[in-house]
Amino acid sequence: MMSVSEALRKRISTRAFLPTPVPETLVREILDVARRAPSGGNVQPWKVMAVAGEDRQNVIDIAAQVTQTNPAGEVGERFIYPDNLWEPHRSWRYKLGEDMYALLGIPKENKLGRLAHLARNAEFFGAPVGLFFIIDERMGFGQWAHLGMFMQSIALAALERGVASCMQEFWARYRTSLKAHFQLPETEMIYCAMALGYADESAAVNTLYADRAEVDEFATFRGF
Ligand SMILES: Cc1cc2nc3c(=O)[nH]c(=O)nc-3n(C[C@H](O)[C@H](O)[C@H](O)COP(=O)(O)O)c2cc1C
């Protein structure tokens, strides 16, 4: 059985999937484990919309329609990154992009090539299952953080079962249309999506093991 540490080290954002279906029972099992994620006051500020088959195709079609009229997507009130991201975060973000496109063999000059890869987000990178994470707009930033813990729990529970994932805030571009499509109540919104499926091990992009800052770069120890 996979240890927690092993799962943490092994989880990566998979960006090329095989079409092999993930059965509903397995997705349910993953969610059943992940629902043990903590949340302040145990408010469990999340809902999940899981799509496969025709329902997956429907959201892919919606994304394509929005992109046709509005290539940048629907701009919402909640930003994905703050403007003018500062150091060291700015460099980390830049490095991730450069490392990923280097593996894909798409140089900076090939803007269309890079955009085409970015657009694969809107097809869940080929994953047969998409999860959408829904939060009530009245929730504060604390609850958004707790939703993140839930998402990581899902990714780890999935990995343990051989199921790869990619969290996808890219889908924030289609929040308005997806809200209408899923007929969400007025106060609810989609925060993020997650692609779930079996990794295409032959895809170079899946060999990306994104760097991390060393512990001493982000942690301060006092009084030990
Ligand atoms: C909330 C969240 C949203 C993300 N959205 C996207 C996305 O839309 N597309 C994508 O390719 N990766 C996305 N990622 C993946 C990050 O780029 C990735 O986690 C980071 O580069 C670290 O790499 P690793 O997950 O492979 O360890 C997202 C990650 C998180 C946590």
PDB file of C-alpha atoms and ligand atoms in Angstrom:
ATOM      1  CA  MET A   1       0.000   0.000   0.000  1.00  0.00           C
ATOM      2  CA  MET A   2       1.217   3.472  -0.887  1.00  0.00           C
ATOM      3  CA  SER A   3       2.407   5.579   2.049  1.00  0.00           C
ATOM      4  CA  VAL A   4       1.182   9.133   2.448  1.00  0.00           C
ATOM      5  CA  SER A   5       4.709  10.420   1.792  1.00  0.00           C
ATOM      6  CA  GLU A   6       4.997   8.348  -1.343  1.00  0.00           C
ATOM      7  CA  ALA A   7       1.659   9.632  -2.589  1.00  0.00           C
ATOM      8  CA  LEU A   8       2.675  13.231  -1.894  1.00  0.00           C
ATOM      9  CA  ARG A   9       5.935  12.761  -3.782  1.00  0.00           C
ATOM     10  CA  LYS A  10       4.368  10.869  -6.669  1.00  0.00           C
ATOM     11  CA  ARG A  11       1.378  13.078  -7.365  1.00  0.00           C
ATOM     12  CA  ILE A  12       1.958  15.280 -10.350  1.00  0.00           C
ATOM     13  CA  SER A  13      -0.313  17.227 -12.628  1.00  0.00           C
ATOM     14  CA  THR A  14      -0.931  14.830 -15.481  1.00  0.00           C
ATOM     15  CA  ARG A  15      -1.501  16.601 -18.786  1.00  0.00           C
ATOM     16  CA  ALA A  16      -2.033  13.690 -21.183  1.00  0.00           C
ATOM     17  CA  PHE A  17      -4.511  10.907 -20.445  1.00  0.00           C
ATOM     18  CA  LEU A  18      -5.573   7.659 -22.042  1.00  0.00           C
ATOM     19  CA  PRO A  19      -9.240   7.410 -23.070  1.00  0.00           C
ATOM     20  CA  THR A  20      -9.695   4.412 -20.730  1.00  0.00           C
ATOM     21  CA  PRO A  21     -12.864   5.111 -18.722  1.00  0.00           C
ATOM     22  CA  VAL A  22     -12.848   5.534 -14.957  1.00  0.00           C
ATOM     23  CA  PRO A  23     -15.984   3.813 -13.645  1.00  0.00           C
ATOM     24  CA  GLU A  24     -18.438   5.733 -11.489  1.00  0.00           C
ATOM     25  CA  THR A  25     -17.847   3.305  -8.623  1.00  0.00           C
ATOM     26  CA  LEU A  26     -14.169   4.223  -8.556  1.00  0.00           C
ATOM     27  CA  VAL A  27     -14.867   7.967  -8.666  1.00  0.00           C
ATOM     28  CA  ARG A  28     -17.343   7.492  -5.823  1.00  0.00           C
ATOM     29  CA  GLU A  29     -14.778   5.537  -3.826  1.00  0.00           C
ATOM     30  CA  ILE A  30     -12.204   8.316  -4.288  1.00  0.00           C
ATOM     31  CA  LEU A  31     -14.698  10.954  -3.138  1.00  0.00           C
ATOM     32  CA  ASP A  32     -15.721   8.748  -0.239  1.00  0.00           C
ATOM     33  CA  VAL A  33     -12.142   8.722   1.056  1.00  0.00           C
ATOM     34  CA  ALA A  34     -11.486  12.392   0.300  1.00  0.00           C
ATOM     35  CA  ARG A  35     -14.572  13.588   2.168  1.00  0.00           C
ATOM     36  CA  ARG A  36     -12.504  13.024   5.321  1.00  0.00           C
ATOM     37  CA  ALA A  37     -10.596  16.203   4.390  1.00  0.00           C
ATOM     38  CA  PRO A  38     -10.690  18.761   7.193  1.00  0.00           C
ATOM     39  CA  SER A  39     -12.495  22.073   7.005  1.00  0.00           C
ATOM     40  CA  GLY A  40     -12.798  24.842   9.548  1.00  0.00           C
ATOM     41  CA  GLY A  41     -15.824  24.219  11.757  1.00  0.00           C
ATOM     42  CA  ASN A  42     -16.390  21.108   9.654  1.00  0.00           C
ATOM     43  CA  VAL A  43     -18.545  23.227   7.349  1.00  0.00           C
ATOM     44  CA  GLN A  44     -17.395  21.175   4.339  1.00  0.00           C
ATOM     45  CA  PRO A  45     -17.749  24.084   1.927  1.00  0.00           C
ATOM     46  CA  TRP A  46     -17.757  22.022  -1.257  1.00  0.00           C
ATOM     47  CA  LYS A  47     -19.902  20.396  -3.846  1.00  0.00           C
ATOM     48  CA  VAL A  48     -18.694  18.292  -6.731  1.00  0.00           C
ATOM     49  CA  MET A  49     -20.115  17.897 -10.206  1.00  0.00           C
ATOM     50  CA  ALA A  50     -18.555  14.835 -11.830  1.00  0.00           C
ATOM     51  CA  VAL A  51     -18.923  14.477 -15.584  1.00  0.00           C
ATOM     52  CA  ALA A  52     -18.163  11.631 -17.967  1.00  0.00           C
ATOM     53  CA  GLY A  53     -19.404  10.487 -21.361  1.00  0.00           C
ATOM     54  CA  GLU A  54     -21.973  12.760 -22.950  1.00  0.00           C
ATOM     55  CA  ASP A  55     -21.994  15.136 -19.993  1.00  0.00           C
ATOM     56  CA  ARG A  56     -18.241  15.564 -20.295  1.00  0.00           C
ATOM     57  CA  GLN A  57     -18.610  16.241 -24.003  1.00  0.00           C
ATOM     58  CA  ASN A  58     -21.285  18.853 -23.283  1.00  0.00           C
ATOM     59  CA  VAL A  59     -18.949  20.941 -21.127  1.00  0.00           C
ATOM     60  CA  ILE A  60     -16.153  20.571 -23.667  1.00  0.00           C
ATOM     61  CA  ASP A  61     -18.567  21.896 -26.297  1.00  0.00           C
ATOM     62  CA  ILE A  62     -19.534  24.811 -24.059  1.00  0.00           C
ATOM     63  CA  ALA A  63     -15.876  25.726 -23.589  1.00  0.00           C
ATOM     64  CA  ALA A  64     -15.359  25.605 -27.359  1.00  0.00           C
ATOM     65  CA  GLN A  65     -18.403  27.821 -27.969  1.00  0.00           C
ATOM     66  CA  VAL A  66     -17.291  30.425 -25.444  1.00  0.00           C
ATOM     67  CA  THR A  67     -13.782  30.417 -26.890  1.00  0.00           C
ATOM     68  CA  GLN A  68     -15.130  31.088 -30.383  1.00  0.00           C
ATOM     69  CA  THR A  69     -16.736  34.356 -29.375  1.00  0.00           C
ATOM     70  CA  ASN A  70     -14.401  35.204 -26.536  1.00  0.00           C
ATOM     71  CA  PRO A  71     -10.924  33.614 -26.831  1.00  0.00           C
ATOM     72  CA  ALA A  72      -9.844  34.786 -23.362  1.00  0.00           C
ATOM     73  CA  GLY A  73     -12.951  33.277 -21.799  1.00  0.00           C
ATOM     74  CA  GLU A  74     -15.426  34.808 -19.410  1.00  0.00           C
ATOM     75  CA  VAL A  75     -13.616  37.127 -17.065  1.00  0.00           C
ATOM     76  CA  GLY A  76     -14.902  36.743 -13.542  1.00  0.00           C
ATOM     77  CA  GLU A  77     -14.454  38.689 -10.359  1.00  0.00           C
ATOM     78  CA  ARG A  78     -12.131  36.132  -8.795  1.00  0.00           C
ATOM     79  CA  PHE A  79      -8.690  36.335 -10.324  1.00  0.00           C
ATOM     80  CA  ILE A  80      -6.648  33.216 -10.956  1.00  0.00           C
ATOM     81  CA  TYR A  81      -3.358  34.953 -10.136  1.00  0.00           C
ATOM     82  CA  PRO A  82      -2.917  38.411  -8.660  1.00  0.00           C
ATOM     83  CA  ASP A  83      -1.735  41.071 -11.095  1.00  0.00           C
ATOM     84  CA  ASN A  84       1.996  41.632 -11.331  1.00  0.00           C
ATOM     85  CA  LEU A  85       2.881  38.498  -9.421  1.00  0.00           C
ATOM     86  CA  TRP A  86       5.973  39.193  -7.312  1.00  0.00           C
ATOM     87  CA  GLU A  87       9.077  37.185  -6.456  1.00  0.00           C
ATOM     88  CA  PRO A  88       9.701  34.401  -5.800  1.00  0.00           C
ATOM     89  CA  HIS A  89       6.273  33.335  -7.095  1.00  0.00           C
ATOM     90  CA  ARG A  90       6.639  35.045 -10.437  1.00  0.00           C
ATOM     91  CA  SER A  91       9.806  33.088 -11.261  1.00  0.00           C
ATOM     92  CA  TRP A  92       8.310  29.793 -10.147  1.00  0.00           C
ATOM     93  CA  ARG A  93       5.378  30.326 -12.438  1.00  0.00           C
ATOM     94  CA  TYR A  94       7.615  31.311 -15.337  1.00  0.00           C
ATOM     95  CA  LYS A  95       9.866  28.292 -14.782  1.00  0.00           C
ATOM     96  CA  LEU A  96       6.938  25.890 -14.753  1.00  0.00           C
ATOM     97  CA  GLY A  97       5.813  27.160 -18.143  1.00  0.00           C
ATOM     98  CA  GLU A  98       9.292  27.035 -19.642  1.00  0.00           C
ATOM     99  CA  ASP A  99       9.996  23.529 -18.292  1.00  0.00           C
ATOM    100  CA  MET A 100       6.666  22.257 -19.567  1.00  0.00           C
ATOM    101  CA  TYR A 101       6.977  23.725 -23.056  1.00  0.00           C
ATOM    102  CA  ALA A 102      10.586  22.504 -23.272  1.00  0.00           C
ATOM    103  CA  LEU A 103       9.347  18.937 -22.704  1.00  0.00           C
ATOM    104  CA  LEU A 104       6.645  19.483 -25.290  1.00  0.00           C
ATOM    105  CA  GLY A 105       9.227  20.911 -27.686  1.00  0.00           C
ATOM    106  CA  ILE A 106       7.256  24.139 -28.198  1.00  0.00           C
ATOM    107  CA  PRO A 107       9.586  27.163 -28.161  1.00  0.00           C
ATOM    108  CA  LYS A 108       8.514  30.625 -27.034  1.00  0.00           C
ATOM    109  CA  GLU A 109       8.279  31.890 -30.627  1.00  0.00           C
ATOM    110  CA  ASN A 110       5.642  29.263 -31.369  1.00  0.00           C
ATOM    111  CA  LYS A 111       2.832  31.145 -29.678  1.00  0.00           C
ATOM    112  CA  LEU A 112       0.151  29.206 -31.526  1.00  0.00           C
ATOM    113  CA  GLY A 113       1.705  25.921 -30.468  1.00  0.00           C
ATOM    114  CA  ARG A 114       1.718  27.007 -26.838  1.00  0.00           C
ATOM    115  CA  LEU A 115      -1.869  28.210 -27.092  1.00  0.00           C
ATOM    116  CA  ALA A 116      -2.883  24.899 -28.654  1.00  0.00           C
ATOM    117  CA  HIS A 117      -1.447  23.033 -25.693  1.00  0.00           C
ATOM    118  CA  LEU A 118      -3.159  25.410 -23.283  1.00  0.00           C
ATOM    119  CA  ALA A 119      -6.417  24.727 -25.098  1.00  0.00           C
ATOM    120  CA  ARG A 120      -6.069  21.010 -24.270  1.00  0.00           C
ATOM    121  CA  ASN A 121      -7.143  22.079 -20.787  1.00  0.00           C
ATOM    122  CA  ALA A 122     -10.628  22.536 -22.215  1.00  0.00           C
ATOM    123  CA  GLU A 123     -10.678  18.839 -23.181  1.00  0.00           C
ATOM    124  CA  PHE A 124      -9.454  17.706 -19.776  1.00  0.00           C
ATOM    125  CA  PHE A 125      -6.202  16.751 -21.546  1.00  0.00           C
ATOM    126  CA  GLY A 126      -8.112  13.732 -22.813  1.00  0.00           C
ATOM    127  CA  ALA A 127      -9.163  12.508 -19.356  1.00  0.00           C
ATOM    128  CA  PRO A 128     -12.484  10.641 -19.371  1.00  0.00           C
ATOM    129  CA  VAL A 129     -13.706  12.255 -16.150  1.00  0.00           C
ATOM    130  CA  GLY A 130     -13.926  15.875 -15.102  1.00  0.00           C
ATOM    131  CA  LEU A 131     -14.738  17.050 -11.620  1.00  0.00           C
ATOM    132  CA  PHE A 132     -16.012  20.565 -11.029  1.00  0.00           C
ATOM    133  CA  PHE A 133     -15.621  22.032  -7.569  1.00  0.00           C
ATOM    134  CA  ILE A 134     -18.441  24.279  -6.514  1.00  0.00           C
ATOM    135  CA  ILE A 135     -18.419  26.719  -3.620  1.00  0.00           C
ATOM    136  CA  ASP A 136     -21.023  29.123  -2.344  1.00  0.00           C
ATOM    137  CA  GLU A 137     -20.057  32.699  -3.184  1.00  0.00           C
ATOM    138  CA  ARG A 138     -20.912  33.734   0.357  1.00  0.00           C
ATOM    139  CA  MET A 139     -18.005  31.656   1.644  1.00  0.00           C
ATOM    140  CA  GLY A 140     -14.817  33.517   2.529  1.00  0.00           C
ATOM    141  CA  PHE A 141     -11.185  32.923   1.641  1.00  0.00           C
ATOM    142  CA  GLY A 142     -10.871  30.503   4.563  1.00  0.00           C
ATOM    143  CA  GLN A 143     -13.406  28.179   2.997  1.00  0.00           C
ATOM    144  CA  TRP A 144     -11.694  28.415  -0.373  1.00  0.00           C
ATOM    145  CA  ALA A 145      -8.541  27.146   1.331  1.00  0.00           C
ATOM    146  CA  HIS A 146     -10.497  24.259   2.819  1.00  0.00           C
ATOM    147  CA  LEU A 147     -11.843  23.335  -0.574  1.00  0.00           C
ATOM    148  CA  GLY A 148      -8.218  23.120  -1.661  1.00  0.00           C
ATOM    149  CA  MET A 149      -7.519  20.553   1.028  1.00  0.00           C
ATOM    150  CA  PHE A 150     -10.421  18.526  -0.251  1.00  0.00           C
ATOM    151  CA  MET A 151      -9.072  18.696  -3.786  1.00  0.00           C
ATOM    152  CA  GLN A 152      -5.614  17.538  -2.748  1.00  0.00           C
ATOM    153  CA  SER A 153      -7.225  14.706  -0.803  1.00  0.00           C
ATOM    154  CA  ILE A 154      -9.030  13.635  -3.954  1.00  0.00           C
ATOM    155  CA  ALA A 155      -5.817  13.760  -5.969  1.00  0.00           C
ATOM    156  CA  LEU A 156      -3.999  11.574  -3.423  1.00  0.00           C
ATOM    157  CA  ALA A 157      -6.853   9.087  -3.007  1.00  0.00           C
ATOM    158  CA  ALA A 158      -7.022   8.842  -6.796  1.00  0.00           C
ATOM    159  CA  LEU A 159      -3.283   8.301  -7.133  1.00  0.00           C
ATOM    160  CA  GLU A 160      -3.414   5.486  -4.603  1.00  0.00           C
ATOM    161  CA  ARG A 161      -5.871   3.797  -6.953  1.00  0.00           C
ATOM    162  CA  GLY A 162      -3.728   4.355 -10.026  1.00  0.00           C
ATOM    163  CA  VAL A 163      -5.843   7.284 -11.196  1.00  0.00           C
ATOM    164  CA  ALA A 164      -3.957  10.405 -12.276  1.00  0.00           C
ATOM    165  CA  SER A 165      -5.244  13.957 -12.009  1.00  0.00           C
ATOM    166  CA  CYS A 166      -4.742  17.540 -13.023  1.00  0.00           C
ATOM    167  CA  MET A 167      -6.302  20.407 -11.150  1.00  0.00           C
ATOM    168  CA  GLN A 168      -7.607  22.895 -13.650  1.00  0.00           C
ATOM    169  CA  GLU A 169      -8.426  26.427 -12.728  1.00  0.00           C
ATOM    170  CA  PHE A 170      -8.387  26.980 -16.471  1.00  0.00           C
ATOM    171  CA  TRP A 171     -12.086  26.135 -16.381  1.00  0.00           C
ATOM    172  CA  ALA A 172     -12.674  29.391 -14.480  1.00  0.00           C
ATOM    173  CA  ARG A 173     -12.815  30.883 -17.981  1.00  0.00           C
ATOM    174  CA  TYR A 174     -16.212  29.309 -18.433  1.00  0.00           C
ATOM    175  CA  ARG A 175     -17.689  29.896 -14.987  1.00  0.00           C
ATOM    176  CA  THR A 176     -20.706  31.859 -16.173  1.00  0.00           C
ATOM    177  CA  SER A 177     -21.735  29.455 -18.920  1.00  0.00           C
ATOM    178  CA  LEU A 178     -21.095  26.385 -16.779  1.00  0.00           C
ATOM    179  CA  LYS A 179     -23.120  27.835 -13.935  1.00  0.00           C
ATOM    180  CA  ALA A 180     -26.042  28.209 -16.323  1.00  0.00           C
ATOM    181  CA  HIS A 181     -25.447  24.774 -17.838  1.00  0.00           C
ATOM    182  CA  PHE A 182     -25.453  23.020 -14.475  1.00  0.00           C
ATOM    183  CA  GLN A 183     -28.316  25.212 -13.291  1.00  0.00           C
ATOM    184  CA  LEU A 184     -26.462  26.077 -10.114  1.00  0.00           C
ATOM    185  CA  PRO A 185     -28.344  28.094  -7.521  1.00  0.00           C
ATOM    186  CA  GLU A 186     -27.740  31.856  -7.670  1.00  0.00           C
ATOM    187  CA  THR A 187     -25.182  31.873  -4.847  1.00  0.00           C
ATOM    188  CA  GLU A 188     -23.049  28.990  -6.083  1.00  0.00           C
ATOM    189  CA  MET A 189     -20.058  29.193  -8.360  1.00  0.00           C
ATOM    190  CA  ILE A 190     -17.528  26.877  -9.919  1.00  0.00           C
ATOM    191  CA  TYR A 191     -14.089  27.408  -8.473  1.00  0.00           C
ATOM    192  CA  CYS A 192     -11.960  24.887 -10.308  1.00  0.00           C
ATOM    193  CA  ALA A 193     -12.027  21.605 -12.186  1.00  0.00           C
ATOM    194  CA  MET A 194      -9.970  18.442 -12.005  1.00  0.00           C
ATOM    195  CA  ALA A 195      -9.229  16.004 -14.805  1.00  0.00           C
ATOM    196  CA  LEU A 196      -9.210  12.377 -13.667  1.00  0.00           C
ATOM    197  CA  GLY A 197      -8.046   9.384 -15.626  1.00  0.00           C
ATOM    198  CA  TYR A 198      -5.186   7.097 -16.507  1.00  0.00           C
ATOM    199  CA  ALA A 199      -1.926   8.774 -17.433  1.00  0.00           C
ATOM    200  CA  ASP A 200      -0.513   8.342 -20.908  1.00  0.00           C
ATOM    201  CA  GLU A 201       2.913   7.220 -19.749  1.00  0.00           C
ATOM    202  CA  SER A 202       4.343   7.688 -23.241  1.00  0.00           C
ATOM    203  CA  ALA A 203       3.624  11.432 -23.212  1.00  0.00           C
ATOM    204  CA  ALA A 204       6.713  13.567 -22.555  1.00  0.00           C
ATOM    205  CA  VAL A 205       4.642  16.209 -20.760  1.00  0.00           C
ATOM    206  CA  ASN A 206       3.880  13.698 -18.029  1.00  0.00           C
ATOM    207  CA  THR A 207       7.548  13.448 -17.146  1.00  0.00           C
ATOM    208  CA  LEU A 208       7.447  17.020 -15.832  1.00  0.00           C
ATOM    209  CA  TYR A 209       8.298  16.966 -12.154  1.00  0.00           C
ATOM    210  CA  ALA A 210       7.758  20.572 -11.164  1.00  0.00           C
ATOM    211  CA  ASP A 211      10.377  22.070  -8.864  1.00  0.00           C
ATOM    212  CA  ARG A 212       9.639  23.213  -5.371  1.00  0.00           C
ATOM    213  CA  ALA A 213      11.309  25.691  -3.074  1.00  0.00           C
ATOM    214  CA  GLU A 214      13.455  24.083  -0.379  1.00  0.00           C
ATOM    215  CA  VAL A 215      12.039  24.032   3.146  1.00  0.00           C
ATOM    216  CA  ASP A 216      14.406  26.778   4.291  1.00  0.00           C
ATOM    217  CA  GLU A 217      13.149  29.058   1.551  1.00  0.00           C
ATOM    218  CA  PHE A 218       9.625  29.165   2.963  1.00  0.00           C
ATOM    219  CA  ALA A 219       9.808  27.987   6.574  1.00  0.00           C
ATOM    220  CA  THR A 220      11.164  29.727   9.627  1.00  0.00           C
ATOM    221  CA  PHE A 221      11.967  27.695  12.711  1.00  0.00           C
ATOM    222  CA  ARG A 222      12.066  29.299  16.119  1.00  0.00           C
ATOM    223  CA  GLY A 223      12.444  27.990  19.631  1.00  0.00           C
ATOM    224  CA  PHE A 224      13.369  24.419  18.816  1.00  0.00           C
TER     225      PHE A 224
HETATM  226  C1  LIG B   1      -5.949  25.012  -7.849  1.00  0.00           C
HETATM  227  C2  LIG B   1      -5.055  24.603  -8.956  1.00  0.00           C
HETATM  228  C3  LIG B   1      -5.394  24.912 -10.253  1.00  0.00           C
HETATM  229  C4  LIG B   1      -4.579  24.506 -11.323  1.00  0.00           C
HETATM  230  N1  LIG B   1      -4.969  24.755 -12.604  1.00  0.00           N
HETATM  231  C5  LIG B   1      -4.254  24.261 -13.637  1.00  0.00           C
HETATM  232  C6  LIG B   1      -4.719  24.385 -14.965  1.00  0.00           C
HETATM  233  O1  LIG B   1      -5.752  25.001 -15.236  1.00  0.00           O
HETATM  234  N2  LIG B   1      -4.005  23.804 -15.955  1.00  0.00           N
HETATM  235  C7  LIG B   1      -2.851  23.114 -15.705  1.00  0.00           C
HETATM  236  O2  LIG B   1      -2.258  22.597 -16.661  1.00  0.00           O
HETATM  237  N3  LIG B   1      -2.374  22.980 -14.459  1.00  0.00           N
HETATM  238  C8  LIG B   1      -3.051  23.523 -13.415  1.00  0.00           C
HETATM  239  N4  LIG B   1      -2.613  23.345 -12.122  1.00  0.00           N
HETATM  240  C9  LIG B   1      -1.418  22.549 -11.885  1.00  0.00           C
HETATM  241  C10 LIG B   1      -0.223  23.368 -11.419  1.00  0.00           C
HETATM  242  O3  LIG B   1       0.388  23.993 -12.485  1.00  0.00           O
HETATM  243  C11 LIG B   1       0.719  22.383 -10.703  1.00  0.00           C
HETATM  244  O4  LIG B   1       0.110  21.881  -9.552  1.00  0.00           O
HETATM  245  C12 LIG B   1       2.069  22.983 -10.318  1.00  0.00           C
HETATM  246  O5  LIG B   1       2.749  23.427 -11.446  1.00  0.00           O
HETATM  247  C13 LIG B   1       2.911  21.968  -9.578  1.00  0.00           C
HETATM  248  O6  LIG B   1       3.114  20.831 -10.379  1.00  0.00           O
HETATM  249  P1  LIG B   1       2.662  19.383  -9.959  1.00  0.00           P
HETATM  250  O7  LIG B   1       1.185  19.437  -9.651  1.00  0.00           O
HETATM  251  O8  LIG B   1       2.928  18.538 -11.170  1.00  0.00           O
HETATM  252  O9  LIG B   1       3.441  18.978  -8.779  1.00  0.00           O
HETATM  253  C14 LIG B   1      -3.396  23.792 -11.056  1.00  0.00           C
HETATM  254  C15 LIG B   1      -3.049  23.517  -9.732  1.00  0.00           C
HETATM  255  C16 LIG B   1      -3.858  23.907  -8.704  1.00  0.00           C
HETATM  256  C17 LIG B   1      -3.467  23.572  -7.293  1.00  0.00           C
END
